[in-house]
PDB file of C-alpha atoms in Angstrom:
ATOM      1  CA  GLY U   1      45.337  37.074  58.324  1.00 72.00           C
ATOM      2  CA  ALA U   2      43.027  35.009  56.067  1.00 89.00           C
ATOM      3  CA  VAL U   3      43.948  36.684  52.795  1.00 94.00           C
ATOM      4  CA  VAL U   4      42.839  35.191  49.491  1.00 96.00           C
ATOM      5  CA  SER U   5      44.143  36.445  46.166  1.00 97.00           C
ATOM      6  CA  GLN U   6      42.942  35.941  42.612  1.00 98.00           C
ATOM      7  CA  HIS U   7      44.746  36.372  39.344  1.00 97.00           C
ATOM      8  CA  PRO U   8      44.032  37.945  36.968  1.00 97.00           C
ATOM      9  CA  SER U   9      41.680  40.630  38.262  1.00 97.00           C
ATOM     10  CA  ARG U  10      40.359  41.294  34.769  1.00 97.00           C
ATOM     11  CA  VAL U  11      40.548  39.340  31.542  1.00 97.00           C
ATOM     12  CA  ILE U  12      39.160  39.977  28.104  1.00 97.00           C
ATOM     13  CA  CYS U  13      39.243  37.146  25.601  1.00 96.00           C
ATOM     14  CA  LYS U  14      37.830  36.127  22.258  1.00 96.00           C
ATOM     15  CA  SER U  15      34.998  33.667  21.948  1.00 97.00           C
ATOM     16  CA  GLY U  16      36.268  30.095  21.762  1.00 96.00           C
ATOM     17  CA  THR U  17      39.407  30.581  23.803  1.00 97.00           C
ATOM     18  CA  SER U  18      40.124  29.200  27.267  1.00 97.00           C
ATOM     19  CA  VAL U  19      40.835  31.277  30.330  1.00 97.00           C
ATOM     20  CA  LYS U  20      42.493  30.191  33.569  1.00 97.00           C
ATOM     21  CA  ILE U  21      41.832  31.934  36.880  1.00 98.00           C
ATOM     22  CA  GLU U  22      44.030  31.292  39.917  1.00 97.00           C
ATOM     23  CA  CYS U  23      42.917  31.451  43.530  1.00 97.00           C
ATOM     24  CA  ARG U  24      45.499  31.426  46.309  1.00 96.00           C
ATOM     25  CA  SER U  25      45.265  31.479  50.083  1.00 94.00           C
ATOM     26  CA  LEU U  26      48.249  33.639  51.033  1.00 94.00           C
ATOM     27  CA  ASP U  27      48.632  33.174  54.769  1.00 90.00           C
ATOM     28  CA  PHE U  28      46.782  29.965  55.557  1.00 88.00           C
ATOM     29  CA  GLN U  29      46.228  26.473  54.263  1.00 89.00           C
ATOM     30  CA  ALA U  30      42.799  25.906  52.780  1.00 88.00           C
ATOM     31  CA  THR U  31      40.917  22.665  53.300  1.00 81.00           C
ATOM     32  CA  THR U  32      38.291  23.615  50.834  1.00 89.00           C
ATOM     33  CA  MET U  33      37.946  26.215  48.127  1.00 93.00           C
ATOM     34  CA  PHE U  34      34.737  27.342  46.503  1.00 95.00           C
ATOM     35  CA  TRP U  35      34.076  28.984  43.153  1.00 97.00           C
ATOM     36  CA  TYR U  36      31.213  31.406  42.620  1.00 97.00           C
ATOM     37  CA  ARG U  37      29.944  33.556  39.821  1.00 96.00           C
ATOM     38  CA  GLN U  38      28.049  36.778  40.225  1.00 95.00           C
ATOM     39  CA  PHE U  39      25.997  38.602  37.612  1.00 92.00           C
ATOM     40  CA  PRO U  40      25.342  42.341  37.892  1.00 89.00           C
ATOM     41  CA  LYS U  41      23.110  43.253  40.815  1.00 85.00           C
ATOM     42  CA  GLN U  42      22.692  39.624  41.785  1.00 89.00           C
ATOM     43  CA  SER U  43      23.980  37.583  44.668  1.00 90.00           C
ATOM     44  CA  LEU U  44      26.699  34.945  44.562  1.00 94.00           C
ATOM     45  CA  MET U  45      25.921  31.632  42.901  1.00 93.00           C
ATOM     46  CA  LEU U  46      28.007  28.665  43.939  1.00 94.00           C
ATOM     47  CA  MET U  47      29.512  26.813  40.997  1.00 96.00           C
ATOM     48  CA  ALA U  48      31.639  24.148  42.641  1.00 95.00           C
ATOM     49  CA  THR U  49      33.405  23.012  45.777  1.00 92.00           C
ATOM     50  CA  SER U  50      36.951  21.689  45.626  1.00 91.00           C
ATOM     51  CA  ASN U  51      39.110  19.883  48.130  1.00 86.00           C
ATOM     52  CA  GLU U  52      42.856  19.516  47.730  1.00 83.00           C
ATOM     53  CA  GLY U  53      43.777  16.376  45.833  1.00 81.00           C
ATOM     54  CA  SER U  54      40.263  15.323  44.929  1.00 84.00           C
ATOM     55  CA  LYS U  55      37.741  16.014  42.207  1.00 87.00           C
ATOM     56  CA  ALA U  56      35.555  19.059  42.504  1.00 92.00           C
ATOM     57  CA  THR U  57      31.865  18.778  43.300  1.00 92.00           C
ATOM     58  CA  TYR U  58      29.776  20.814  40.896  1.00 95.00           C
ATOM     59  CA  GLU U  59      26.404  22.380  41.564  1.00 94.00           C
ATOM     60  CA  GLN U  60      23.416  21.345  39.535  1.00 93.00           C
ATOM     61  CA  GLY U  61      23.417  22.979  36.125  1.00 94.00           C
ATOM     62  CA  VAL U  62      27.156  23.764  36.072  1.00 95.00           C
ATOM     63  CA  GLU U  63      28.968  22.020  33.239  1.00 94.00           C
ATOM     64  CA  LYS U  64      32.016  20.290  34.634  1.00 93.00           C
ATOM     65  CA  ASP U  65      33.626  19.942  31.200  1.00 95.00           C
ATOM     66  CA  LYS U  66      33.314  23.663  30.627  1.00 96.00           C
ATOM     67  CA  PHE U  67      34.459  24.845  34.031  1.00 97.00           C
ATOM     68  CA  LEU U  68      37.518  22.788  34.926  1.00 96.00           C
ATOM     69  CA  ILE U  69      38.675  23.027  38.503  1.00 95.00           C
ATOM     70  CA  ASN U  70      42.020  21.862  39.802  1.00 91.00           C
ATOM     71  CA  HIS U  71      42.967  22.052  43.475  1.00 90.00           C
ATOM     72  CA  ALA U  72      46.610  21.096  43.311  1.00 85.00           C
ATOM     73  CA  SER U  73      47.731  22.182  46.766  1.00 90.00           C
ATOM     74  CA  LEU U  74      46.412  23.504  50.058  1.00 90.00           C
ATOM     75  CA  THR U  75      46.983  27.056  48.843  1.00 93.00           C
ATOM     76  CA  LEU U  76      46.054  26.984  45.164  1.00 94.00           C
ATOM     77  CA  SER U  77      42.937  26.247  43.143  1.00 95.00           C
ATOM     78  CA  THR U  78      42.407  27.071  39.487  1.00 96.00           C
ATOM     79  CA  LEU U  79      39.271  27.522  37.425  1.00 97.00           C
ATOM     80  CA  THR U  80      39.582  27.140  33.662  1.00 97.00           C
ATOM     81  CA  VAL U  81      36.730  28.339  31.512  1.00 97.00           C
ATOM     82  CA  THR U  82      37.065  26.298  28.344  1.00 97.00           C
ATOM     83  CA  SER U  83      35.830  27.492  24.948  1.00 96.00           C
ATOM     84  CA  ALA U  84      34.464  30.654  26.486  1.00 96.00           C
ATOM     85  CA  HIS U  85      31.408  32.352  24.976  1.00 96.00           C
ATOM     86  CA  PRO U  86      29.888  35.775  25.628  1.00 96.00           C
ATOM     87  CA  GLU U  87      27.328  34.272  28.022  1.00 95.00           C
ATOM     88  CA  ASP U  88      30.240  33.190  30.251  1.00 96.00           C
ATOM     89  CA  SER U  89      31.074  36.842  30.869  1.00 96.00           C
ATOM     90  CA  SER U  90      30.682  37.366  34.581  1.00 96.00           C
ATOM     91  CA  PHE U  91      32.439  38.123  37.859  1.00 97.00           C
ATOM     92  CA  TYR U  92      34.097  34.985  39.200  1.00 98.00           C
ATOM     93  CA  ILE U  93      34.972  34.850  42.888  1.00 98.00           C
ATOM     94  CA  CYS U  94      36.730  32.177  44.888  1.00 97.00           C
ATOM     95  CA  SER U  95      36.697  31.573  48.614  1.00 96.00           C
ATOM     96  CA  ALA U  96      38.659  29.375  50.987  1.00 94.00           C
ATOM     97  CA  THR U  97      38.221  27.878  54.427  1.00 90.00           C
ATOM     98  CA  MET U  98      41.076  27.222  56.848  1.00 81.00           C
ATOM     99  CA  THR U  99      42.386  23.792  57.750  1.00 61.00           C
ATOM    100  CA  SER U 100      43.221  24.823  61.281  1.00 53.00           C
ATOM    101  CA  GLY U 101      43.012  27.782  63.591  1.00 46.00           C
ATOM    102  CA  GLY U 102      40.000  29.981  64.012  1.00 47.00           C
ATOM    103  CA  ARG U 103      36.692  28.689  62.755  1.00 54.00           C
ATOM    104  CA  GLY U 104      37.212  26.230  59.936  1.00 57.00           C
ATOM    105  CA  ASP U 105      33.890  27.012  58.345  1.00 77.00           C
ATOM    106  CA  THR U 106      34.299  30.720  57.654  1.00 88.00           C
ATOM    107  CA  GLN U 107      34.781  31.375  53.961  1.00 92.00           C
ATOM    108  CA  TYR U 108      37.266  34.095  53.090  1.00 94.00           C
ATOM    109  CA  PHE U 109      36.814  35.533  49.640  1.00 97.00           C
ATOM    110  CA  GLY U 110      39.190  36.650  46.958  1.00 97.00           C
ATOM    111  CA  PRO U 111      38.830  40.013  45.195  1.00 97.00           C
ATOM    112  CA  GLY U 112      37.196  38.462  42.135  1.00 97.00           C
ATOM    113  CA  THR U 113      38.010  38.189  38.428  1.00 98.00           C
ATOM    114  CA  ARG U 114      36.017  40.068  35.822  1.00 97.00           C
ATOM    115  CA  LEU U 115      35.788  37.955  32.659  1.00 97.00           C
ATOM    116  CA  THR U 116      34.615  39.537  29.421  1.00 97.00           C
ATOM    117  CA  VAL U 117      34.237  37.304  26.381  1.00 97.00           C
ATOM    118  CA  LEU U 118      33.977  39.127  23.068  1.00 96.00           C
TER     119      LEU U 118
ATOM    120  CA  GLU I   1      13.300  24.344  50.789  1.00 72.00           C
ATOM    121  CA  ASP I   2      16.254  26.057  52.455  1.00 75.00           C
ATOM    122  CA  GLN I   3      16.057  29.750  51.836  1.00 87.00           C
ATOM    123  CA  VAL I   4      17.651  33.026  52.896  1.00 94.00           C
ATOM    124  CA  THR I   5      15.801  36.316  52.420  1.00 96.00           C
ATOM    125  CA  GLN I   6      17.201  39.767  53.069  1.00 97.00           C
ATOM    126  CA  SER I   7      15.277  42.979  53.496  1.00 97.00           C
ATOM    127  CA  PRO I   8      15.101  45.687  52.513  1.00 97.00           C
ATOM    128  CA  GLU I   9      16.617  45.301  49.065  1.00 96.00           C
ATOM    129  CA  ALA I  10      17.951  48.844  49.228  1.00 97.00           C
ATOM    130  CA  LEU I  11      18.283  51.347  52.057  1.00 98.00           C
ATOM    131  CA  ARG I  12      19.156  55.011  51.962  1.00 98.00           C
ATOM    132  CA  LEU I  13      20.200  56.694  55.186  1.00 97.00           C
ATOM    133  CA  GLN I  14      21.472  60.066  56.196  1.00 97.00           C
ATOM    134  CA  GLU I  15      24.811  60.095  57.942  1.00 97.00           C
ATOM    135  CA  GLY I  16      24.191  59.388  61.621  1.00 97.00           C
ATOM    136  CA  GLU I  17      20.768  57.818  61.049  1.00 97.00           C
ATOM    137  CA  SER I  18      20.840  54.366  62.657  1.00 97.00           C
ATOM    138  CA  SER I  19      18.937  51.441  61.169  1.00 98.00           C
ATOM    139  CA  SER I  20      18.817  47.645  60.863  1.00 98.00           C
ATOM    140  CA  LEU I  21      19.088  45.148  58.030  1.00 98.00           C
ATOM    141  CA  ASN I  22      17.193  41.881  58.242  1.00 98.00           C
ATOM    142  CA  CYS I  23      18.110  38.356  57.179  1.00 98.00           C
ATOM    143  CA  SER I  24      15.488  35.661  57.639  1.00 97.00           C
ATOM    144  CA  TYR I  25      16.155  32.009  56.970  1.00 93.00           C
ATOM    145  CA  THR I  26      14.310  28.727  56.685  1.00 89.00           C
ATOM    146  CA  VAL I  27      16.887  25.993  57.040  1.00 76.00           C
ATOM    147  CA  SER I  28      17.094  22.864  59.088  1.00 76.00           C
ATOM    148  CA  GLY I  29      20.002  22.534  61.451  1.00 79.00           C
ATOM    149  CA  LEU I  30      21.679  25.925  61.238  1.00 83.00           C
ATOM    150  CA  ARG I  31      25.454  25.632  61.494  1.00 85.00           C
ATOM    151  CA  GLY I  32      26.341  29.256  61.176  1.00 90.00           C
ATOM    152  CA  LEU I  33      25.047  32.553  59.848  1.00 94.00           C
ATOM    153  CA  PHE I  34      27.565  34.804  58.169  1.00 95.00           C
ATOM    154  CA  TRP I  35      27.526  38.503  57.363  1.00 97.00           C
ATOM    155  CA  TYR I  36      29.700  39.944  54.614  1.00 97.00           C
ATOM    156  CA  ARG I  37      30.205  43.384  53.150  1.00 98.00           C
ATOM    157  CA  GLN I  38      30.725  43.727  49.398  1.00 97.00           C
ATOM    158  CA  ASP I  39      31.913  46.862  47.654  1.00 97.00           C
ATOM    159  CA  PRO I  40      31.257  47.264  43.901  1.00 94.00           C
ATOM    160  CA  GLY I  41      33.641  45.185  41.793  1.00 94.00           C
ATOM    161  CA  LYS I  42      35.197  43.452  44.801  1.00 96.00           C
ATOM    162  CA  GLY I  43      34.850  40.174  46.637  1.00 96.00           C
ATOM    163  CA  PRO I  44      32.863  39.921  49.875  1.00 97.00           C
ATOM    164  CA  GLU I  45      34.651  40.946  53.056  1.00 96.00           C
ATOM    165  CA  PHE I  46      33.946  38.837  56.130  1.00 95.00           C
ATOM    166  CA  LEU I  47      32.245  40.657  59.005  1.00 96.00           C
ATOM    167  CA  PHE I  48      30.675  38.231  61.486  1.00 94.00           C
ATOM    168  CA  THR I  49      29.725  34.652  62.182  1.00 93.00           C
ATOM    169  CA  LEU I  50      26.871  33.762  64.531  1.00 94.00           C
ATOM    170  CA  TYR I  51      26.170  30.219  65.638  1.00 90.00           C
ATOM    171  CA  SER I  52      23.347  30.175  68.143  1.00 90.00           C
ATOM    172  CA  ALA I  53      20.210  32.129  69.010  1.00 93.00           C
ATOM    173  CA  GLY I  54      20.944  34.966  71.376  1.00 96.00           C
ATOM    174  CA  GLU I  55      24.487  35.445  70.155  1.00 96.00           C
ATOM    175  CA  GLU I  56      25.681  38.969  69.357  1.00 97.00           C
ATOM    176  CA  LYS I  57      28.844  40.275  67.722  1.00 97.00           C
ATOM    177  CA  GLU I  58      30.048  43.867  67.368  1.00 97.00           C
ATOM    178  CA  LYS I  59      32.584  45.638  65.216  1.00 94.00           C
ATOM    179  CA  GLU I  60      32.822  49.425  65.191  1.00 95.00           C
ATOM    180  CA  ARG I  61      29.395  50.739  64.118  1.00 96.00           C
ATOM    181  CA  LEU I  62      28.034  47.287  63.275  1.00 98.00           C
ATOM    182  CA  LYS I  63      26.285  44.830  65.558  1.00 98.00           C
ATOM    183  CA  ALA I  64      24.901  41.475  64.460  1.00 98.00           C
ATOM    184  CA  THR I  65      22.297  39.513  66.378  1.00 98.00           C
ATOM    185  CA  LEU I  66      20.719  36.114  65.833  1.00 96.00           C
ATOM    186  CA  THR I  67      17.371  34.522  66.715  1.00 94.00           C
ATOM    187  CA  LYS I  68      15.992  31.148  65.723  1.00 90.00           C
ATOM    188  CA  LYS I  69      14.552  32.508  62.490  1.00 92.00           C
ATOM    189  CA  GLU I  70      16.428  35.670  61.610  1.00 96.00           C
ATOM    190  CA  SER I  71      19.444  37.847  62.061  1.00 98.00           C
ATOM    191  CA  PHE I  72      19.754  41.605  62.229  1.00 98.00           C
ATOM    192  CA  LEU I  73      22.670  43.779  61.299  1.00 98.00           C
ATOM    193  CA  HIS I  74      22.344  47.008  63.245  1.00 98.00           C
ATOM    194  CA  ILE I  75      24.218  50.032  61.961  1.00 98.00           C
ATOM    195  CA  THR I  76      24.689  52.784  64.522  1.00 97.00           C
ATOM    196  CA  ALA I  77      25.394  56.338  63.356  1.00 97.00           C
ATOM    197  CA  PRO I  78      26.500  55.241  59.888  1.00 97.00           C
ATOM    198  CA  LYS I  79      29.039  57.139  57.837  1.00 97.00           C
ATOM    199  CA  PRO I  80      29.267  57.428  54.032  1.00 97.00           C
ATOM    200  CA  GLU I  81      32.070  54.845  54.032  1.00 97.00           C
ATOM    201  CA  ASP I  82      29.584  52.280  55.326  1.00 97.00           C
ATOM    202  CA  SER I  83      27.873  52.396  51.927  1.00 98.00           C
ATOM    203  CA  ALA I  84      28.080  48.904  50.412  1.00 97.00           C
ATOM    204  CA  THR I  85      26.039  45.778  49.794  1.00 97.00           C
ATOM    205  CA  TYR I  86      25.646  43.644  52.892  1.00 98.00           C
ATOM    206  CA  LEU I  87      25.260  39.931  52.278  1.00 97.00           C
ATOM    207  CA  CYS I  88      23.889  37.346  54.654  1.00 97.00           C
ATOM    208  CA  ALA I  89      24.743  33.651  54.181  1.00 95.00           C
ATOM    209  CA  VAL I  90      23.725  30.521  56.002  1.00 92.00           C
ATOM    210  CA  ARG I  91      25.461  27.198  56.443  1.00 87.00           C
ATOM    211  CA  PHE I  92      23.201  24.327  57.400  1.00 78.00           C
ATOM    212  CA  ALA I  93      23.760  20.840  58.712  1.00 69.00           C
ATOM    213  CA  SER I  94      22.833  18.838  55.640  1.00 61.00           C
ATOM    214  CA  ASN I  95      25.601  20.156  53.404  1.00 58.00           C
ATOM    215  CA  THR I  96      29.363  20.093  53.361  1.00 68.00           C
ATOM    216  CA  GLY I  97      30.298  23.665  54.093  1.00 78.00           C
ATOM    217  CA  LYS I  98      28.309  25.301  51.347  1.00 85.00           C
ATOM    218  CA  LEU I  99      26.704  28.651  52.006  1.00 89.00           C
ATOM    219  CA  ILE I 100      23.322  29.834  50.853  1.00 90.00           C
ATOM    220  CA  PHE I 101      23.417  33.562  50.182  1.00 94.00           C
ATOM    221  CA  GLY I 102      20.623  36.066  50.418  1.00 95.00           C
ATOM    222  CA  GLN I 103      20.167  38.643  47.685  1.00 95.00           C
ATOM    223  CA  GLY I 104      21.814  41.348  49.744  1.00 96.00           C
ATOM    224  CA  THR I 105      20.877  44.813  50.996  1.00 97.00           C
ATOM    225  CA  THR I 106      22.471  47.753  49.244  1.00 97.00           C
ATOM    226  CA  LEU I 107      23.075  50.520  51.733  1.00 98.00           C
ATOM    227  CA  GLN I 108      23.715  54.105  50.732  1.00 98.00           C
ATOM    228  CA  VAL I 109      24.676  56.596  53.422  1.00 98.00           C
ATOM    229  CA  LYS I 110      24.482  60.237  52.387  1.00 97.00           C
ATOM    230  CA  PRO I 111      26.584  62.930  54.065  1.00 95.00           C
TER     231      PRO I 111
END
């Protein structure tokens, strides 16, 4: 139980293009989903928190117009990196917390998406 | 300022050599301390949640303990497959479910 998937696992794109990353909770409904980025040999940095049906809350310093988050259902959140540049290259990871059952505050993580912008 | 610090940054052990990883925190109103394991190129895998001082959780060769200021992840007789980065994260009362992560401890277990 508590499986989170991400798609795609890897993406390479040209500078200036947009990339969409999907995060799905496969066997539970997620109250809240979180988006992180992780640079090599560094810990996870929270980018934004999203709740189904409402606008995402972004962390200080994260551009909301660049990193668009949509949480359309209790099992799906998407992160779109708009007009990507090489400095956006990173490992993007999502997590989700359950709406019911177990402990609602445990975050279960997806496998991550490696974005490379050329 | 709320902070989570893990030590050591890196740890090399021989197979079977037990040791402990430390996670110290300075937060107000702790609402959960979480341990995760992360393998290279993958997302963190949930291990344990601890909520109150004195609490302990065990899973195979791993045991997590919690005091009012720190948590330990004890690894008993580790095997090479235990090699990974272990992340500690804290949820505190003044936020809305967000976690503050430590920098992690990278463990290497040699056969």
